[in-house]
Amino acid sequence: MIDLATLRQDPDAVKRSQAARGESESLVDDVVAADAHRRTVVGEFEAVRADQKAKGALVAKAQGDEKQTLLAETKILAEQVKAAEATLRDADEKLEALVLGLSNVVDTDAPVGGEDDFVVLREVGTKRDFAAEGITVRDHVEIGELIGAIDIERGAKVSGSRFYYLTGPGAMLELALVQLAMTTAQANGFMPMIPPALVKPAAMEGTGFLGQAAENVYRLEADDMYLVGTAEVPLAAYHMDEILEGALPKRYVGFSPCFRREAGSHGKDTRGIFRVHWFDKVEMFSFCPVDEAVAEHARLLAFEEEFLQALEIPYRVIDVATGDLGSSAARKFDCEAWVPSQERYREVTSTSNCTTFQSRRLRIRSRGENGVEPIATLNGTLCAVTRTIVTLFENHQQADGSVRVPAALQPFLGGATHFTLKD
C-alpha cells in the first residue's frame, strides 16, 4: 500500500511510477481527491462529536427546562454524529479501495519499459558445446522419459494439461533439491518453515496477489480461501497485524506447493514441466528495516546465485523492467538459467524488494529506537523445483541419455553420481 503522506507530498512521483509501469496516472488524482475528501469528513465528524460531548457535559449540571432543552439538542446531535460516522466510514472504504489499486512506487534505478526491456547485469558459467562433444541435445521431456523421472502422460490423464508425475529418480531429485535449498538457506540465517498452502483473502490481498495477478489465482469458492502461488504469501502474512520486537532482519525460508492458473499462457511452454499448474518451491522471505532493504535485496540475489552455482548451471542475472515488475515490487532481479534445447535463457528464480508496500497492507511494523516504524519486506525464490529439474537435466545430460549429478546434490542422493537409463 502506498504511504499516503508520501502521496500527498509528491503525487507526481507516484504518477511517474504509474507511467513507468504502464498503469493509470489518473488513479493518483482520484486517490488524492478521495484523501482530501476523507480529511474533510474527519474534520466534520470530529466537530459534531466535540459538540455532542460539550452538550453532554452541560446536561449533567442543568435542571428543569434547561435540561430538557439540552437533552433534545443532544438527541439531535447523536443522530448527526451517527450520520457523520457513516459518512466517514464510506469515505474510508472508498479511499482504501482506490489506494489498493495503486502499485508500489518503482525504484528509480529500475530500467523503464516492458517485458523485453530488461538489463542484463551479468552472465555466469560456461555453456557446454554439445556439438563439440558429439552429443545431440535432448530436451528435458525426452531425458525424463529415458531415466524414468517424469510421467507427463499419466499426469494429464489424472489431472489434465500442465500436470505431471515425478517418478523414481525425479521424485528423489525433488527431495534432494529441497534438502539442499533448505539447508543452504538455514546456513545463511533463515528459519526453515513449512507454511499453509491455503490462505484467507486478507493474506492474498495483503501481499498484492488479488490485483494484477488475480487471474492466475485458484480460489475455493465454498470456503472463501485461496491456494497460494508462492510461499511468499503465507510467509508475508505470518506477522500480519503484529509489531515486530527484537533484532531485524527476520528471515524465513518456506517450502510449499504452488498453484497457478497460467492464464494467458495458452500455447506457451506446453511441452514438459517448465510451465505447469502445480509445482513445489523453496522461497526466502525477509522482514528488514527500510534503510537496509537495498542491501538485503542484494543478499537474497547472492543466495540465489550461490544455489545455481552449486548446481553447476550457466545463468544470467537481469534487472527486470518497470512494466514487468508485478504490483508489489519496487525492483526485481531474475536469474535465468540456460536451456540447451531452446538455446536461450529462461527464468528460474526471482527476488523482489517490496519496500513497505506489503507491510502496510498487512499492518506489520517494528519497534525500533524511534518507536513503532514501517518495515520493508523482500522475497526470493531459492528453488522452483520443476524449472530447476528442467535446466539440471538439460545442462548435465550425457551422450547416452543419462544425467550427471552435481557434487552438491550427491550427498542427498545416497552418493549417486548419475541418473542412469531405466531398465
Tab-separated table of C-alpha atoms in Angstrom:
chain	number	residue	atom	x	y	z
A	1	MET	CA	0.000	0.000	0.000
A	2	ILE	CA	1.267	3.437	-0.896
A	3	ASP	CA	2.143	5.723	2.027
A	4	LEU	CA	-0.497	8.476	1.904
A	5	ALA	CA	1.874	11.003	3.452
A	6	THR	CA	4.310	10.430	0.591
A	7	LEU	CA	1.491	10.640	-1.920
A	8	ARG	CA	0.332	13.992	-0.544
A	9	GLN	CA	3.847	15.416	-0.599
A	10	ASP	CA	4.796	14.269	-4.095
A	11	PRO	CA	1.893	12.900	-6.167
A	12	ASP	CA	3.907	13.484	-9.350
A	13	ALA	CA	6.479	10.892	-8.256
A	14	VAL	CA	3.704	8.315	-7.918
A	15	LYS	CA	2.357	9.356	-11.335
A	16	ARG	CA	5.782	8.816	-12.868
A	17	SER	CA	5.889	5.381	-11.274
A	18	GLN	CA	2.459	4.506	-12.644
A	19	ALA	CA	3.509	5.683	-16.101
A	20	ALA	CA	6.708	3.618	-15.931
A	21	ARG	CA	4.592	0.572	-15.152
A	22	GLY	CA	2.178	1.342	-17.980
A	23	GLU	CA	-0.630	1.872	-15.468
A	24	SER	CA	-3.170	4.631	-14.857
A	25	GLU	CA	-1.794	8.021	-13.825
A	26	SER	CA	-5.302	9.417	-13.310
A	27	LEU	CA	-5.793	6.951	-10.457
A	28	VAL	CA	-3.299	9.039	-8.488
A	29	ASP	CA	-5.545	12.099	-8.887
A	30	ASP	CA	-8.519	10.021	-7.770
A	31	VAL	CA	-6.663	8.925	-4.633
A	32	VAL	CA	-5.540	12.480	-3.841
A	33	ALA	CA	-9.134	13.720	-4.196
A	34	ALA	CA	-10.510	10.858	-2.084
A	35	ASP	CA	-7.885	11.517	0.583
A	36	ALA	CA	-8.760	15.227	0.702
A	37	HIS	CA	-12.458	14.385	0.937
A	38	ARG	CA	-11.834	11.936	3.765
A	39	ARG	CA	-9.850	14.519	5.745
A	40	THR	CA	-12.722	16.995	5.331
A	41	VAL	CA	-15.183	14.381	6.537
A	42	VAL	CA	-12.938	13.594	9.519
A	43	GLY	CA	-12.995	17.278	10.456
A	44	GLU	CA	-16.782	17.402	10.226
A	45	PHE	CA	-17.141	14.250	12.295
A	46	GLU	CA	-14.779	15.493	14.997
A	47	ALA	CA	-16.581	18.862	15.154
A	48	VAL	CA	-20.028	17.365	15.678
A	49	ARG	CA	-18.622	14.769	18.104
A	50	ALA	CA	-16.973	17.554	20.151
A	51	ASP	CA	-20.258	19.474	20.190
A	52	GLN	CA	-22.053	16.360	21.414
A	53	LYS	CA	-19.544	15.878	24.244
A	54	ALA	CA	-19.767	19.525	25.275
A	55	LYS	CA	-23.569	19.430	25.378
A	56	GLY	CA	-23.423	16.141	27.314
A	57	ALA	CA	-21.272	17.781	29.971
A	58	LEU	CA	-23.810	20.629	30.332
A	59	VAL	CA	-26.711	18.196	30.723
A	60	ALA	CA	-25.167	16.800	33.913
A	61	LYS	CA	-25.232	20.259	35.502
A	62	ALA	CA	-28.567	21.561	34.124
A	63	GLN	CA	-32.001	21.311	35.684
A	64	GLY	CA	-35.606	21.822	34.714
A	65	ASP	CA	-36.458	23.269	31.293
A	66	GLU	CA	-32.825	23.939	30.514
A	67	LYS	CA	-32.010	20.263	30.981
A	68	GLN	CA	-34.907	19.192	28.768
A	69	THR	CA	-33.754	21.583	26.043
A	70	LEU	CA	-30.211	20.268	26.262
A	71	LEU	CA	-31.445	16.665	26.161
A	72	ALA	CA	-33.382	17.418	22.993
A	73	GLU	CA	-30.276	19.027	21.464
A	74	THR	CA	-28.047	16.086	22.423
A	75	LYS	CA	-30.549	13.718	20.836
A	76	ILE	CA	-30.290	15.653	17.560
A	77	LEU	CA	-26.508	15.722	17.882
A	78	ALA	CA	-26.428	11.960	18.458
A	79	GLU	CA	-28.200	11.484	15.116
A	80	GLN	CA	-25.770	13.886	13.468
A	81	VAL	CA	-22.807	12.005	14.935
A	82	LYS	CA	-24.246	8.718	13.690
A	83	ALA	CA	-24.712	10.161	10.198
A	84	ALA	CA	-21.224	11.713	10.196
A	85	GLU	CA	-19.748	8.405	11.338
A	86	ALA	CA	-21.454	6.600	8.439
A	87	THR	CA	-20.166	9.225	6.008
A	88	LEU	CA	-16.642	8.800	7.386
A	89	ARG	CA	-16.862	5.026	7.110
A	90	ASP	CA	-17.952	5.370	3.486
A	91	ALA	CA	-15.083	7.800	2.774
A	92	ASP	CA	-12.607	5.380	4.409
A	93	GLU	CA	-13.825	2.477	2.283
A	94	LYS	CA	-13.695	4.441	-0.966
A	95	LEU	CA	-10.198	5.745	-0.223
A	96	GLU	CA	-8.919	2.307	0.712
A	97	ALA	CA	-10.369	0.760	-2.452
A	98	LEU	CA	-8.623	3.370	-4.572
A	99	VAL	CA	-5.296	3.115	-2.736
A	100	LEU	CA	-5.311	-0.674	-3.092
A	101	GLY	CA	-5.456	-0.143	-6.847
A	102	LEU	CA	-2.096	1.646	-6.853
A	103	SER	CA	1.026	-0.449	-7.415
A	104	ASN	CA	4.207	0.079	-5.423
A	105	VAL	CA	6.374	3.038	-6.385
A	106	VAL	CA	9.141	1.707	-8.607
A	107	ASP	CA	12.799	2.133	-7.749
A	108	THR	CA	14.244	4.919	-9.877
A	109	ASP	CA	17.196	2.633	-10.723
A	110	ALA	CA	14.920	0.033	-12.339
A	111	PRO	CA	15.001	0.067	-16.168
A	112	VAL	CA	11.866	1.613	-17.671
A	113	GLY	CA	9.877	-0.389	-20.208
A	114	GLY	CA	8.064	-3.630	-20.841
A	115	GLU	CA	8.879	-7.324	-20.621
A	116	ASP	CA	11.689	-7.156	-23.184
A	117	ASP	CA	13.359	-4.019	-21.800
A	118	PHE	CA	15.296	-5.738	-19.002
A	119	VAL	CA	19.005	-5.078	-18.500
A	120	VAL	CA	21.459	-7.981	-18.353
A	121	LEU	CA	23.702	-7.464	-15.324
A	122	ARG	CA	25.987	-10.467	-15.789
A	123	GLU	CA	26.340	-13.949	-17.272
A	124	VAL	CA	27.834	-16.682	-15.098
A	125	GLY	CA	29.111	-20.134	-16.030
A	126	THR	CA	30.136	-21.772	-19.281
A	127	LYS	CA	27.601	-23.187	-21.718
A	128	ARG	CA	28.554	-26.633	-22.921
A	129	ASP	CA	29.389	-27.102	-26.590
A	130	PHE	CA	27.334	-30.248	-27.145
A	131	ALA	CA	28.227	-30.414	-30.827
A	132	ALA	CA	31.934	-30.469	-29.962
A	133	GLU	CA	31.196	-33.289	-27.514
A	134	GLY	CA	29.367	-35.203	-30.236
A	135	ILE	CA	26.070	-35.045	-28.330
A	136	THR	CA	22.684	-34.432	-29.911
A	137	VAL	CA	20.823	-32.275	-27.408
A	138	ARG	CA	17.702	-33.839	-25.911
A	139	ASP	CA	15.068	-31.793	-24.092
A	140	HIS	CA	14.059	-32.494	-20.502
A	141	VAL	CA	10.979	-34.465	-21.519
A	142	GLU	CA	12.962	-36.994	-23.532
A	143	ILE	CA	15.616	-37.195	-20.832
A	144	GLY	CA	12.995	-37.617	-18.119
A	145	GLU	CA	11.421	-40.497	-20.025
A	146	LEU	CA	14.769	-42.206	-20.666
A	147	ILE	CA	15.713	-42.233	-16.973
A	148	GLY	CA	12.158	-42.814	-15.720
A	149	ALA	CA	11.906	-39.468	-13.882
A	150	ILE	CA	8.841	-37.775	-15.408
A	151	ASP	CA	5.435	-39.121	-16.473
A	152	ILE	CA	3.505	-36.374	-18.231
A	153	GLU	CA	1.014	-38.648	-19.986
A	154	ARG	CA	-0.401	-40.029	-16.747
A	155	GLY	CA	-0.303	-36.587	-15.137
A	156	ALA	CA	-2.594	-35.330	-17.914
A	157	LYS	CA	-4.798	-38.423	-17.595
A	158	VAL	CA	-5.345	-37.870	-13.883
A	159	SER	CA	-5.352	-34.061	-13.602
A	160	GLY	CA	-5.351	-32.530	-17.090
A	161	SER	CA	-2.866	-30.488	-19.074
A	162	ARG	CA	0.146	-28.925	-17.333
A	163	PHE	CA	0.191	-31.641	-14.671
A	164	TYR	CA	2.737	-34.435	-14.267
A	165	TYR	CA	4.158	-37.134	-12.041
A	166	LEU	CA	7.753	-37.085	-10.841
A	167	THR	CA	8.712	-40.755	-10.633
A	168	GLY	CA	11.695	-42.701	-9.317
A	169	PRO	CA	14.796	-40.541	-9.746
A	170	GLY	CA	12.598	-37.494	-10.491
A	171	ALA	CA	10.897	-37.780	-7.108
A	172	MET	CA	14.197	-38.338	-5.325
A	173	LEU	CA	15.723	-35.388	-7.179
A	174	GLU	CA	12.970	-33.069	-5.941
A	175	LEU	CA	13.609	-34.142	-2.356
A	176	ALA	CA	17.342	-33.640	-2.836
A	177	LEU	CA	16.884	-30.166	-4.315
A	178	VAL	CA	14.585	-29.160	-1.469
A	179	GLN	CA	17.018	-30.504	1.120
A	180	LEU	CA	19.928	-28.653	-0.488
A	181	ALA	CA	17.917	-25.433	-0.717
A	182	MET	CA	16.623	-25.573	2.839
A	183	THR	CA	19.981	-26.441	4.382
A	184	THR	CA	21.709	-23.736	2.315
A	185	ALA	CA	19.157	-21.154	3.450
A	186	GLN	CA	19.391	-22.256	7.075
A	187	ALA	CA	23.179	-21.910	6.927
A	188	ASN	CA	22.616	-18.352	5.680
A	189	GLY	CA	20.464	-17.430	8.683
A	190	PHE	CA	16.936	-18.305	7.514
A	191	MET	CA	14.462	-20.108	9.763
A	192	PRO	CA	13.007	-23.127	7.890
A	193	MET	CA	9.212	-23.190	7.714
A	194	ILE	CA	6.510	-25.269	6.067
A	195	PRO	CA	3.628	-22.790	5.741
A	196	PRO	CA	-0.027	-23.446	4.846
A	197	ALA	CA	-0.827	-23.539	1.134
A	198	LEU	CA	-4.404	-22.322	1.737
A	199	VAL	CA	-4.870	-18.749	2.951
A	200	LYS	CA	-7.661	-16.317	3.753
A	201	PRO	CA	-8.439	-13.384	1.430
A	202	ALA	CA	-6.682	-10.904	3.753
A	203	ALA	CA	-3.363	-12.690	3.264
A	204	MET	CA	-3.700	-12.874	-0.512
A	205	GLU	CA	-4.839	-9.265	-0.839
A	206	GLY	CA	-2.253	-8.010	1.634
A	207	THR	CA	0.603	-9.386	-0.441
A	208	GLY	CA	-0.812	-7.863	-3.625
A	209	PHE	CA	-1.927	-11.034	-5.410
A	210	LEU	CA	-5.586	-10.091	-5.857
A	211	GLY	CA	-4.792	-7.209	-8.194
A	212	GLN	CA	-2.938	-7.786	-11.455
A	213	ALA	CA	-2.182	-11.410	-10.562
A	214	ALA	CA	-5.759	-12.358	-9.629
A	215	GLU	CA	-6.414	-14.172	-12.897
A	216	ASN	CA	-3.723	-16.704	-12.019
A	217	VAL	CA	-5.018	-17.431	-8.504
A	218	TYR	CA	-7.078	-20.506	-7.619
A	219	ARG	CA	-9.983	-19.695	-5.286
A	220	LEU	CA	-12.034	-22.222	-3.307
A	221	GLU	CA	-15.453	-20.628	-3.537
A	222	ALA	CA	-17.144	-22.778	-0.884
A	223	ASP	CA	-14.525	-21.881	1.717
A	224	ASP	CA	-13.563	-18.357	0.579
A	225	MET	CA	-9.912	-19.351	0.647
A	226	TYR	CA	-7.082	-19.297	-1.875
A	227	LEU	CA	-4.407	-21.734	-2.966
A	228	VAL	CA	-1.094	-19.900	-2.874
A	229	GLY	CA	1.011	-19.403	-5.978
A	230	THR	CA	4.103	-18.932	-3.819
A	231	ALA	CA	5.113	-19.362	-0.173
A	232	GLU	CA	5.708	-15.604	-0.226
A	233	VAL	CA	2.029	-15.176	0.673
A	234	PRO	CA	1.846	-17.162	3.942
A	235	LEU	CA	5.369	-16.087	4.927
A	236	ALA	CA	4.490	-12.401	4.491
A	237	ALA	CA	1.225	-12.851	6.385
A	238	TYR	CA	2.924	-14.758	9.231
A	239	HIS	CA	3.320	-11.470	11.135
A	240	MET	CA	0.099	-9.856	9.924
A	241	ASP	CA	-1.308	-7.335	12.464
A	242	GLU	CA	1.868	-7.503	14.564
A	243	ILE	CA	4.548	-5.130	15.814
A	244	LEU	CA	7.864	-6.962	15.494
A	245	GLU	CA	10.088	-6.865	18.544
A	246	GLY	CA	13.800	-7.609	18.692
A	247	ALA	CA	16.583	-7.660	16.159
A	248	LEU	CA	15.973	-7.392	12.436
A	249	PRO	CA	16.028	-8.709	9.804
A	250	LYS	CA	13.785	-11.680	10.458
A	251	ARG	CA	14.474	-14.217	7.709
A	252	TYR	CA	12.340	-17.241	6.862
A	253	VAL	CA	12.605	-19.910	4.175
A	254	GLY	CA	9.452	-21.802	3.318
A	255	PHE	CA	8.794	-24.965	1.328
A	256	SER	CA	5.325	-25.280	-0.169
A	257	PRO	CA	3.308	-26.440	-3.145
A	258	CYS	CA	2.367	-23.603	-5.504
A	259	PHE	CA	-0.705	-23.377	-7.729
A	260	ARG	CA	-1.115	-21.107	-10.750
A	261	ARG	CA	-3.779	-20.991	-13.430
A	262	GLU	CA	-1.237	-19.807	-16.005
A	263	ALA	CA	-3.935	-17.618	-17.553
A	264	GLY	CA	-2.834	-16.049	-20.803
A	265	SER	CA	-0.160	-18.694	-21.387
A	266	HIS	CA	-2.126	-20.691	-23.969
A	267	GLY	CA	0.349	-22.221	-26.372
A	268	LYS	CA	3.382	-21.251	-24.278
A	269	ASP	CA	5.675	-23.986	-22.943
A	270	THR	CA	3.036	-26.656	-23.394
A	271	ARG	CA	5.667	-29.401	-23.604
A	272	GLY	CA	7.079	-30.723	-20.379
A	273	ILE	CA	7.188	-29.328	-16.871
A	274	PHE	CA	8.571	-25.815	-17.324
A	275	ARG	CA	5.198	-24.030	-17.099
A	276	VAL	CA	2.716	-26.021	-15.012
A	277	HIS	CA	-0.338	-25.502	-12.798
A	278	TRP	CA	1.282	-27.027	-9.724
A	279	PHE	CA	4.890	-27.208	-8.573
A	280	ASP	CA	6.847	-27.132	-5.322
A	281	LYS	CA	9.127	-24.265	-4.377
A	282	VAL	CA	11.557	-23.100	-1.720
A	283	GLU	CA	11.081	-19.385	-1.034
A	284	MET	CA	13.106	-16.954	1.064
A	285	PHE	CA	11.403	-14.064	2.849
A	286	SER	CA	12.838	-11.194	4.873
A	287	PHE	CA	11.396	-8.520	7.156
A	288	CYS	CA	14.036	-5.799	7.494
A	289	PRO	CA	14.483	-2.111	8.315
A	290	VAL	CA	13.541	0.165	5.429
A	291	ASP	CA	17.031	1.657	5.146
A	292	GLU	CA	18.568	-1.816	4.837
A	293	ALA	CA	16.235	-3.129	2.131
A	294	VAL	CA	18.519	-2.457	-0.844
A	295	ALA	CA	21.422	-4.302	0.804
A	296	GLU	CA	19.110	-7.142	1.828
A	297	HIS	CA	17.896	-7.412	-1.756
A	298	ALA	CA	21.492	-7.876	-2.907
A	299	ARG	CA	21.959	-10.597	-0.285
A	300	LEU	CA	18.913	-12.548	-1.451
A	301	LEU	CA	20.161	-12.379	-5.025
A	302	ALA	CA	23.584	-13.615	-3.906
A	303	PHE	CA	21.966	-16.606	-2.155
A	304	GLU	CA	20.057	-17.482	-5.346
A	305	GLU	CA	23.250	-17.300	-7.381
A	306	GLU	CA	25.075	-19.434	-4.827
A	307	PHE	CA	22.443	-22.134	-5.266
A	308	LEU	CA	22.611	-22.103	-9.083
A	309	GLN	CA	26.395	-22.204	-8.981
A	310	ALA	CA	26.228	-25.224	-6.663
A	311	LEU	CA	24.110	-26.961	-9.307
A	312	GLU	CA	26.702	-26.013	-11.962
A	313	ILE	CA	24.081	-24.421	-14.195
A	314	PRO	CA	25.022	-21.491	-16.504
A	315	TYR	CA	22.791	-18.492	-15.882
A	316	ARG	CA	22.433	-14.752	-16.269
A	317	VAL	CA	21.045	-12.080	-13.935
A	318	ILE	CA	18.645	-9.478	-15.297
A	319	ASP	CA	17.296	-6.236	-13.858
A	320	VAL	CA	13.573	-6.502	-14.633
A	321	ALA	CA	11.944	-3.526	-16.350
A	322	THR	CA	9.232	-1.494	-14.618
A	323	GLY	CA	6.381	-2.794	-16.762
A	324	ASP	CA	7.128	-6.380	-15.756
A	325	LEU	CA	7.640	-5.977	-12.005
A	326	GLY	CA	4.297	-7.036	-10.581
A	327	SER	CA	2.298	-4.703	-8.361
A	328	SER	CA	4.202	-5.300	-5.092
A	329	ALA	CA	7.789	-4.995	-6.264
A	330	ALA	CA	9.723	-1.747	-6.423
A	331	ARG	CA	12.623	-3.580	-8.049
A	332	LYS	CA	13.183	-7.167	-9.134
A	333	PHE	CA	16.129	-9.262	-10.274
A	334	ASP	CA	15.667	-12.567	-12.110
A	335	CYS	CA	18.146	-15.381	-12.526
A	336	GLU	CA	17.645	-17.032	-15.894
A	337	ALA	CA	19.215	-20.444	-16.480
A	338	TRP	CA	20.491	-21.609	-19.846
A	339	VAL	CA	18.196	-24.197	-21.501
A	340	PRO	CA	20.221	-26.003	-24.208
A	341	SER	CA	17.253	-27.466	-26.123
A	342	GLN	CA	15.786	-23.961	-26.517
A	343	GLU	CA	19.142	-22.209	-26.880
A	344	ARG	CA	18.031	-19.381	-24.626
A	345	TYR	CA	17.919	-18.295	-21.013
A	346	ARG	CA	14.725	-18.918	-19.024
A	347	GLU	CA	13.674	-17.561	-15.626
A	348	VAL	CA	14.236	-19.958	-12.745
A	349	THR	CA	14.460	-17.639	-9.728
A	350	SER	CA	13.394	-14.119	-8.844
A	351	THR	CA	13.928	-11.741	-5.947
A	352	SER	CA	11.894	-8.608	-5.228
A	353	ASN	CA	12.241	-5.620	-2.916
A	354	CYS	CA	8.666	-4.734	-1.954
A	355	THR	CA	9.729	-1.857	0.335
A	356	THR	CA	6.802	-1.050	2.718
A	357	PHE	CA	4.063	-1.913	0.214
A	358	GLN	CA	3.103	-5.312	1.650
A	359	SER	CA	3.791	-4.493	5.301
A	360	ARG	CA	1.397	-1.516	5.198
A	361	ARG	CA	-1.335	-3.665	3.661
A	362	LEU	CA	-0.725	-6.419	6.220
A	363	ARG	CA	-0.332	-3.917	9.091
A	364	ILE	CA	3.136	-5.123	10.094
A	365	ARG	CA	5.528	-2.727	11.813
A	366	SER	CA	8.602	-2.928	14.007
A	367	ARG	CA	9.571	-1.319	17.283
A	368	GLY	CA	12.883	0.483	16.931
A	369	GLU	CA	14.864	3.211	18.615
A	370	ASN	CA	12.410	5.817	17.343
A	371	GLY	CA	9.317	3.908	18.379
A	372	VAL	CA	6.999	1.990	16.062
A	373	GLU	CA	8.275	2.208	12.478
A	374	PRO	CA	7.399	0.922	8.996
A	375	ILE	CA	9.178	-2.210	7.835
A	376	ALA	CA	10.304	-3.491	4.425
A	377	THR	CA	9.582	-6.958	3.018
A	378	LEU	CA	11.615	-8.857	0.432
A	379	ASN	CA	11.215	-12.240	-1.202
A	380	GLY	CA	13.432	-14.515	-3.248
A	381	THR	CA	12.926	-17.898	-4.873
A	382	LEU	CA	15.733	-20.268	-3.987
A	383	CYS	CA	14.428	-23.281	-5.905
A	384	ALA	CA	11.378	-23.609	-8.159
A	385	VAL	CA	11.645	-27.374	-8.379
A	386	THR	CA	10.266	-28.207	-11.837
A	387	ARG	CA	12.167	-25.432	-13.625
A	388	THR	CA	15.330	-26.395	-11.793
A	389	ILE	CA	14.879	-30.017	-12.873
A	390	VAL	CA	14.431	-28.874	-16.484
A	391	THR	CA	17.696	-26.958	-16.501
A	392	LEU	CA	19.585	-29.573	-14.492
A	393	PHE	CA	18.595	-32.439	-16.817
A	394	GLU	CA	19.433	-30.492	-19.955
A	395	ASN	CA	22.736	-28.970	-18.851
A	396	HIS	CA	24.065	-32.205	-17.342
A	397	GLN	CA	22.813	-34.666	-19.955
A	398	GLN	CA	25.229	-37.270	-21.298
A	399	ALA	CA	25.515	-38.852	-24.745
A	400	ASP	CA	23.581	-41.983	-23.745
A	401	GLY	CA	20.685	-40.005	-22.196
A	402	SER	CA	21.822	-40.340	-18.596
A	403	VAL	CA	22.306	-37.268	-16.387
A	404	ARG	CA	25.333	-36.315	-14.309
A	405	VAL	CA	24.509	-35.398	-10.707
A	406	PRO	CA	26.284	-32.221	-9.483
A	407	ALA	CA	28.534	-32.814	-6.482
A	408	ALA	CA	26.402	-30.581	-4.237
A	409	LEU	CA	23.389	-32.890	-4.706
A	410	GLN	CA	25.171	-36.206	-4.347
A	411	PRO	CA	25.024	-36.356	-0.500
A	412	PHE	CA	21.227	-36.055	-0.710
A	413	LEU	CA	21.011	-38.860	-3.287
A	414	GLY	CA	22.949	-41.549	-1.493
A	415	GLY	CA	26.190	-40.565	-3.208
A	416	ALA	CA	24.817	-41.203	-6.721
A	417	THR	CA	26.896	-39.555	-9.435
A	418	HIS	CA	24.482	-40.172	-12.328
A	419	PHE	CA	20.839	-40.801	-13.108
A	420	THR	CA	21.078	-43.812	-15.388
A	421	LEU	CA	18.690	-45.069	-18.064
A	422	LYS	CA	15.734	-47.036	-16.767
A	423	ASP	CA	15.683	-50.778	-17.320
